[in-house]
Backbone as JSON Lines, residues from 0, in Angstrom:
{"i":0,"aa":"M","n":[-33.65,3.52,19.34],"ca":[-32.6,2.77,19.99],"c":[-32.06,3.62,21.15]}
{"i":1,"aa":"P","n":[-32.02,3.07,22.34],"ca":[-31.49,3.82,23.48],"c":[-30.01,4.17,23.27]}
{"i":2,"aa":"V","n":[-29.61,5.29,23.83],"ca":[-28.25,5.77,23.67],"c":[-27.23,4.78,24.23]}
{"i":3,"aa":"Q","n":[-27.56,4.17,25.36],"ca":[-26.62,3.23,25.95],"c":[-26.44,1.99,25.08]}
{"i":4,"aa":"L","n":[-27.52,1.52,24.45],"ca":[-27.42,0.38,23.55],"c":[-26.57,0.75,22.34]}
{"i":5,"aa":"F","n":[-26.78,1.94,21.8],"ca":[-25.97,2.41,20.67],"c":[-24.5,2.49,21.06]}
{"i":6,"aa":"A","n":[-24.21,3.02,22.25],"ca":[-22.82,3.14,22.71],"c":[-22.19,1.75,22.88]}
{"i":7,"aa":"A","n":[-22.96,0.81,23.41],"ca":[-22.44,-0.55,23.6],"c":[-22.14,-1.19,22.25]}
{"i":8,"aa":"L","n":[-23.05,-1.06,21.29],"ca":[-22.83,-1.64,19.96],"c":[-21.66,-0.96,19.25]}
{"i":9,"aa":"A","n":[-21.57,0.35,19.39],"ca":[-20.47,1.08,18.76],"c":[-19.13,0.67,19.35]}
{"i":10,"aa":"S","n":[-19.07,0.48,20.66],"ca":[-17.79,0.09,21.28],"c":[-17.41,-1.34,20.91]}
{"i":11,"aa":"V","n":[-18.4,-2.23,20.78],"ca":[-18.1,-3.59,20.33],"c":[-17.6,-3.56,18.89]}
{"i":12,"aa":"A","n":[-18.21,-2.73,18.05],"ca":[-17.75,-2.6,16.66],"c":[-16.33,-2.03,16.62]}
{"i":13,"aa":"L","n":[-16.05,-1.07,17.49],"ca":[-14.71,-0.49,17.56],"c":[-13.68,-1.53,18.01]}
{"i":14,"aa":"L","n":[-14.05,-2.33,18.99],"ca":[-13.16,-3.41,19.44],"c":[-12.85,-4.37,18.29]}
{"i":15,"aa":"G","n":[-13.88,-4.76,17.56],"ca":[-13.68,-5.66,16.43],"c":[-12.81,-5.05,15.35]}
{"i":16,"aa":"L","n":[-13.03,-3.77,15.05],"ca":[-12.25,-3.08,14.03],"c":[-10.77,-2.98,14.45]}
{"i":17,"aa":"V","n":[-10.53,-2.63,15.69],"ca":[-9.15,-2.51,16.18],"c":[-8.45,-3.86,16.14]}
{"i":18,"aa":"I","n":[-9.14,-4.9,16.55],"ca":[-8.54,-6.24,16.51],"c":[-8.21,-6.65,15.07]}
{"i":19,"aa":"E","n":[-9.1,-6.33,14.14],"ca":[-8.84,-6.65,12.73],"c":[-7.65,-5.84,12.2]}
{"i":20,"aa":"L","n":[-7.55,-4.58,12.57],"ca":[-6.42,-3.76,12.13],"c":[-5.1,-4.26,12.71]}
{"i":21,"aa":"I","n":[-5.14,-4.75,13.93],"ca":[-3.93,-5.33,14.53],"c":[-3.56,-6.61,13.79]}
{"i":22,"aa":"R","n":[-4.56,-7.43,13.53],"ca":[-4.32,-8.72,12.87],"c":[-3.7,-8.53,11.48]}
{"i":23,"aa":"T","n":[-4.16,-7.52,10.75],"ca":[-3.64,-7.26,9.4],"c":[-2.42,-6.35,9.43]}
{"i":24,"aa":"R","n":[-1.94,-6.01,10.62],"ca":[-0.74,-5.18,10.83],"c":[-0.87,-3.79,10.22]}
{"i":25,"aa":"K","n":[-2.07,-3.24,10.26],"ca":[-2.29,-1.87,9.8],"c":[-2.29,-0.88,10.96]}
{"i":26,"aa":"L","n":[-2.28,-1.4,12.18],"ca":[-2.28,-0.56,13.38],"c":[-1.22,-1.1,14.33]}
{"i":27,"aa":"R","n":[-0.35,-0.22,14.78],"ca":[0.69,-0.63,15.71],"c":[0.09,-0.9,17.08]}
{"i":28,"aa":"E","n":[0.75,-1.79,17.8],"ca":[0.26,-2.17,19.12],"c":[0.24,-0.97,20.07]}
{"i":29,"aa":"R","n":[1.19,-0.07,19.88],"ca":[1.28,1.12,20.73],"c":[-0.03,1.91,20.74]}
{"i":30,"aa":"Y","n":[-0.59,2.09,19.55],"ca":[-1.85,2.84,19.44],"c":[-3.05,1.94,19.66]}
{"i":31,"aa":"A","n":[-2.91,0.68,19.35],"ca":[-4.02,-0.26,19.51],"c":[-4.43,-0.36,20.98]}
{"i":32,"aa":"L","n":[-3.47,-0.32,21.88],"ca":[-3.79,-0.39,23.31],"c":[-4.67,0.79,23.74]}
{"i":33,"aa":"L","n":[-4.38,1.96,23.2],"ca":[-5.2,3.13,23.52],"c":[-6.64,2.95,23.03]}
{"i":34,"aa":"W","n":[-6.76,2.47,21.8],"ca":[-8.09,2.27,21.23],"c":[-8.85,1.16,21.95]}
{"i":35,"aa":"L","n":[-8.16,0.08,22.27],"ca":[-8.81,-1.02,23.0],"c":[-9.27,-0.57,24.38]}
{"i":36,"aa":"A","n":[-8.44,0.2,25.06],"ca":[-8.81,0.7,26.39],"c":[-10.01,1.62,26.3]}
{"i":37,"aa":"T","n":[-10.03,2.49,25.32],"ca":[-11.16,3.42,25.17],"c":[-12.45,2.66,24.88]}
{"i":38,"aa":"A","n":[-12.39,1.74,23.95],"ca":[-13.59,0.96,23.62],"c":[-14.05,0.16,24.84]}
{"i":39,"aa":"G","n":[-13.09,-0.37,25.6],"ca":[-13.44,-1.12,26.81],"c":[-14.11,-0.25,27.85]}
{"i":40,"aa":"V","n":[-13.6,0.96,28.05],"ca":[-14.19,1.88,29.04],"c":[-15.6,2.28,28.61]}
{"i":41,"aa":"I","n":[-15.78,2.58,27.34],"ca":[-17.11,2.95,26.85],"c":[-18.08,1.78,27.0]}
{"i":42,"aa":"L","n":[-17.63,0.59,26.65],"ca":[-18.48,-0.6,26.8],"c":[-18.82,-0.84,28.27]}
{"i":43,"aa":"F","n":[-17.83,-0.68,29.14],"ca":[-18.03,-0.87,30.58],"c":[-19.12,0.06,31.11]}
{"i":44,"aa":"F","n":[-19.02,1.34,30.77],"ca":[-20.02,2.28,31.27],"c":[-21.36,2.17,30.55]}
{"i":45,"aa":"A","n":[-21.33,1.69,29.3],"ca":[-22.59,1.49,28.59],"c":[-23.38,0.35,29.21]}
{"i":46,"aa":"L","n":[-22.69,-0.64,29.77],"ca":[-23.37,-1.79,30.36],"c":[-23.65,-1.61,31.86]}
{"i":47,"aa":"W","n":[-22.86,-0.83,32.55],"ca":[-23.03,-0.64,33.99],"c":[-23.67,0.72,34.25]}
{"i":48,"aa":"R","n":[-24.99,0.72,34.34],"ca":[-25.77,1.96,34.45],"c":[-25.45,2.76,35.7]}
{"i":49,"aa":"E","n":[-25.31,2.1,36.84],"ca":[-25.05,2.84,38.08],"c":[-23.71,3.55,38.03]}
{"i":50,"aa":"G","n":[-22.72,2.87,37.47],"ca":[-21.4,3.51,37.33],"c":[-21.47,4.71,36.41]}
{"i":51,"aa":"L","n":[-22.27,4.58,35.35],"ca":[-22.45,5.69,34.42],"c":[-23.16,6.85,35.11]}
{"i":52,"aa":"H","n":[-24.16,6.55,35.92],"ca":[-24.87,7.61,36.66],"c":[-23.92,8.3,37.65]}
{"i":53,"aa":"D","n":[-23.1,7.52,38.32],"ca":[-22.13,8.11,39.26],"c":[-21.12,8.99,38.53]}
{"i":54,"aa":"L","n":[-20.65,8.51,37.38],"ca":[-19.71,9.29,36.58],"c":[-20.34,10.59,36.11]}
{"i":55,"aa":"A","n":[-21.57,10.5,35.61],"ca":[-22.26,11.7,35.13],"c":[-22.49,12.68,36.27]}
{"i":56,"aa":"K","n":[-22.87,12.18,37.42],"ca":[-23.09,13.05,38.57],"c":[-21.78,13.72,38.98]}
{"i":57,"aa":"G","n":[-20.7,12.96,38.97],"ca":[-19.4,13.53,39.31],"c":[-18.93,14.58,38.33]}
{"i":58,"aa":"L","n":[-19.29,14.43,37.06],"ca":[-18.91,15.4,36.03],"c":[-19.91,16.54,35.9]}
{"i":59,"aa":"G","n":[-21.06,16.41,36.57],"ca":[-22.08,17.45,36.49],"c":[-22.9,17.38,35.21]}
{"i":60,"aa":"I","n":[-23.06,16.19,34.66],"ca":[-23.83,16.0,33.42],"c":[-25.21,15.48,33.8]}
{"i":61,"aa":"A","n":[-26.26,16.17,33.32],"ca":[-27.63,15.84,33.72],"c":[-28.12,14.52,33.11]}
{"i":62,"aa":"Y","n":[-27.75,14.25,31.87],"ca":[-28.22,13.04,31.18],"c":[-27.05,12.06,31.11]}
{"i":63,"aa":"P","n":[-27.08,11.0,31.92],"ca":[-25.92,10.1,32.05],"c":[-25.33,9.54,30.75]}
{"i":64,"aa":"P","n":[-26.14,9.14,29.75],"ca":[-25.51,8.64,28.52],"c":[-24.61,9.66,27.82]}
{"i":65,"aa":"N","n":[-24.85,10.93,28.05],"ca":[-23.98,11.94,27.45],"c":[-22.57,11.88,28.02]}
{"i":66,"aa":"A","n":[-22.43,11.32,29.21],"ca":[-21.1,11.18,29.81],"c":[-20.23,10.25,28.95]}
{"i":67,"aa":"L","n":[-20.85,9.25,28.34],"ca":[-20.11,8.37,27.44],"c":[-19.5,9.15,26.28]}
{"i":68,"aa":"F","n":[-20.3,10.01,25.71],"ca":[-19.84,10.77,24.56],"c":[-18.83,11.84,24.96]}
{"i":69,"aa":"V","n":[-18.96,12.36,26.16],"ca":[-17.96,13.3,26.67],"c":[-16.62,12.59,26.82]}
{"i":70,"aa":"L","n":[-16.63,11.38,27.38],"ca":[-15.4,10.6,27.5],"c":[-14.79,10.3,26.13]}
{"i":71,"aa":"A","n":[-15.63,9.89,25.2],"ca":[-15.14,9.58,23.85],"c":[-14.56,10.83,23.18]}
{"i":72,"aa":"L","n":[-15.23,11.96,23.35],"ca":[-14.75,13.21,22.76],"c":[-13.42,13.63,23.37]}
{"i":73,"aa":"L","n":[-13.28,13.52,24.66],"ca":[-12.02,13.86,25.32],"c":[-10.89,12.96,24.83]}
{"i":74,"aa":"F","n":[-11.18,11.69,24.66],"ca":[-10.17,10.77,24.15],"c":[-9.74,11.16,22.74]}
{"i":75,"aa":"V","n":[-10.71,11.44,21.88],"ca":[-10.39,11.8,20.5],"c":[-9.58,13.09,20.45]}
{"i":76,"aa":"L","n":[-9.95,14.07,21.25],"ca":[-9.18,15.32,21.29],"c":[-7.75,15.08,21.77]}
{"i":77,"aa":"T","n":[-7.59,14.24,22.77],"ca":[-6.25,13.92,23.27],"c":[-5.44,13.2,22.2]}
{"i":78,"aa":"L","n":[-6.07,12.28,21.5],"ca":[-5.39,11.54,20.44],"c":[-5.01,12.48,19.3]}
{"i":79,"aa":"L","n":[-5.88,13.4,18.94],"ca":[-5.57,14.36,17.88],"c":[-4.39,15.24,18.27]}
{"i":80,"aa":"L","n":[-4.35,15.68,19.51],"ca":[-3.21,16.47,19.98],"c":[-1.92,15.66,19.91]}
{"i":81,"aa":"H","n":[-1.99,14.4,20.33],"ca":[-0.8,13.54,20.26],"c":[-0.33,13.38,18.82]}
{"i":82,"aa":"F","n":[-1.26,13.1,17.9],"ca":[-0.88,12.92,16.51],"c":[-0.34,14.21,15.9]}
{"i":83,"aa":"S","n":[-0.86,15.36,16.33],"ca":[-0.34,16.63,15.83],"c":[1.11,16.82,16.23]}
{"i":84,"aa":"T","n":[1.44,16.46,17.46],"ca":[2.83,16.58,17.89],"c":[3.72,15.59,17.14]}
{"i":85,"aa":"V","n":[3.23,14.38,16.9],"ca":[4.01,13.38,16.16],"c":[4.23,13.86,14.73]}
{"i":86,"aa":"I","n":[3.21,14.4,14.09],"ca":[3.34,14.89,12.72],"c":[4.32,16.06,12.65]}
{"i":87,"aa":"S","n":[4.27,16.95,13.62],"ca":[5.2,18.08,13.66],"c":[6.63,17.59,13.78]}
{"i":88,"aa":"K","n":[6.86,16.64,14.66],"ca":[8.2,16.09,14.85],"c":[8.69,15.4,13.57]}
{"i":89,"aa":"L","n":[7.81,14.62,12.93],"ca":[8.19,13.94,11.69],"c":[8.47,14.92,10.56]}
{"i":90,"aa":"S","n":[7.71,16.0,10.51],"ca":[7.93,17.03,9.49],"c":[9.3,17.68,9.67]}
{"i":91,"aa":"D","n":[9.65,17.99,10.91],"ca":[10.96,18.57,11.19],"c":[12.08,17.59,10.81]}
{"i":92,"aa":"R","n":[11.91,16.33,11.15],"ca":[12.92,15.32,10.82],"c":[13.05,15.15,9.31]}
{"i":93,"aa":"S","n":[11.94,15.21,8.6],"ca":[11.96,15.07,7.15],"c":[12.72,16.23,6.51]}
{"i":94,"aa":"T","n":[12.5,17.44,6.99],"ca":[13.21,18.6,6.48],"c":[14.71,18.47,6.73]}
{"i":95,"aa":"L","n":[15.07,18.08,7.94],"ca":[16.48,17.9,8.29],"c":[17.14,16.82,7.43]}
{"i":96,"aa":"L","n":[16.44,15.7,7.24],"ca":[16.99,14.62,6.41],"c":[17.15,15.05,4.96]}
{"i":97,"aa":"T","n":[16.21,15.83,4.44],"ca":[16.31,16.33,3.08],"c":[17.52,17.24,2.92]}
{"i":98,"aa":"Q","n":[17.75,18.11,3.89],"ca":[18.89,19.0,3.85],"c":[20.21,18.21,3.92]}
{"i":99,"aa":"R","n":[20.26,17.24,4.8],"ca":[21.48,16.42,4.91],"c":[21.74,15.64,3.63]}
{"i":100,"aa":"L","n":[20.69,15.12,3.02],"ca":[20.84,14.38,1.76],"c":[21.38,15.29,0.67]}
{"i":101,"aa":"A","n":[20.87,16.5,0.59],"ca":[21.35,17.45,-0.42],"c":[22.83,17.76,-0.2]}
{"i":102,"aa":"L","n":[23.25,17.94,1.03],"ca":[24.66,18.2,1.32],"c":[25.52,17.0,0.95]}
{"i":103,"aa":"M","n":[25.05,15.8,1.26],"ca":[25.82,14.6,0.94],"c":[25.93,14.4,-0.58]}
{"i":104,"aa":"E","n":[24.87,14.68,-1.31],"ca":[24.92,14.57,-2.76],"c":[25.9,15.58,-3.36]}
{"i":105,"aa":"E","n":[25.93,16.77,-2.81],"ca":[26.88,17.79,-3.27],"c":[28.31,17.34,-3.01]}
{"i":106,"aa":"R","n":[28.57,16.79,-1.83],"ca":[29.91,16.3,-1.5],"c":[30.3,15.14,-2.42]}
{"i":107,"aa":"L","n":[29.36,14.27,-2.7],"ca":[29.63,13.14,-3.58],"c":[29.97,13.62,-4.99]}
{"i":108,"aa":"R","n":[29.23,14.6,-5.49],"ca":[29.52,15.17,-6.81],"c":[30.93,15.76,-6.85]}
{"i":109,"aa":"E","n":[31.31,16.46,-5.78],"ca":[32.64,17.06,-5.71],"c":[33.72,15.98,-5.71]}
{"i":110,"aa":"L","n":[33.48,14.88,-4.98],"ca":[34.46,13.8,-4.93],"c":[34.56,13.07,-6.27]}
{"i":111,"aa":"E","n":[33.43,12.88,-6.94],"ca":[33.44,12.18,-8.23],"c":[34.1,13.02,-9.31]}
{"i":112,"aa":"D","n":[33.88,14.33,-9.27],"ca":[34.47,15.21,-10.28],"c":[35.97,15.38,-10.07]}
{"i":113,"aa":"G","n":[36.41,15.22,-8.86],"ca":[37.83,15.36,-8.55],"c":[38.17,16.82,-8.27]}
{"i":114,"aa":"P","n":[39.32,17.03,-7.68],"ca":[39.71,18.4,-7.34],"c":[40.03,19.21,-8.59]}
{"i":115,"aa":"G","n":[39.61,20.43,-8.59],"ca":[39.94,21.34,-9.68],"c":[39.07,21.18,-10.9]}
{"i":116,"aa":"T","n":[38.16,20.24,-10.95],"ca":[37.31,20.07,-12.13],"c":[35.97,20.75,-11.96]}
{"i":117,"aa":"R","n":[35.79,21.37,-10.83],"ca":[34.54,22.08,-10.59],"c":[34.52,23.33,-11.45]}
{"i":118,"aa":"P","n":[33.44,23.6,-12.18],"ca":[33.41,24.78,-13.06],"c":[33.49,26.07,-12.25]}
{"i":119,"aa":"T","n":[34.27,26.99,-12.78],"ca":[34.39,28.29,-12.11],"c":[33.27,29.18,-12.56]}
{"i":120,"aa":"L","n":[33.19,30.33,-11.96],"ca":[32.12,31.28,-12.28],"c":[32.26,31.76,-13.72]}
{"i":121,"aa":"R","n":[33.48,31.93,-14.24],"ca":[33.69,32.4,-15.61],"c":[33.22,31.36,-16.62]}
{"i":122,"aa":"E","n":[33.46,30.08,-16.31],"ca":[33.09,29.01,-17.23],"c":[31.57,28.87,-17.34]}
{"i":123,"aa":"V","n":[30.87,29.18,-16.27],"ca":[29.42,29.04,-16.27],"c":[28.78,30.11,-17.14]}
{"i":124,"aa":"K","n":[29.35,31.31,-17.16],"ca":[28.78,32.42,-17.95],"c":[29.05,32.14,-19.38]}
């Protein structure tokens, strides 16, 4: 199977998968647009040989179908970097929320127990 045919079939499969994930609400539109655009670009260059040859020549790639995979790899690396930053931000927010929850629970316990009912250090021993 020629590489360009494989790339075209893979991009059509990716388009179908992304549309199904959007339909079942398992993928947000924000990320779906990125995936749809990538699959569209790969399909475009897989079908338009001269454009692919021009792209490969511009990138200095000797075998034009490899330019498709270079584009796909760059996209995946960019997406991984984006998700790493999102995960880092969510991890920081989760830690902060956990700390705030612990403080609020402590304050609630103090309010429920009332003033002066908190055990002293002598009572704990």
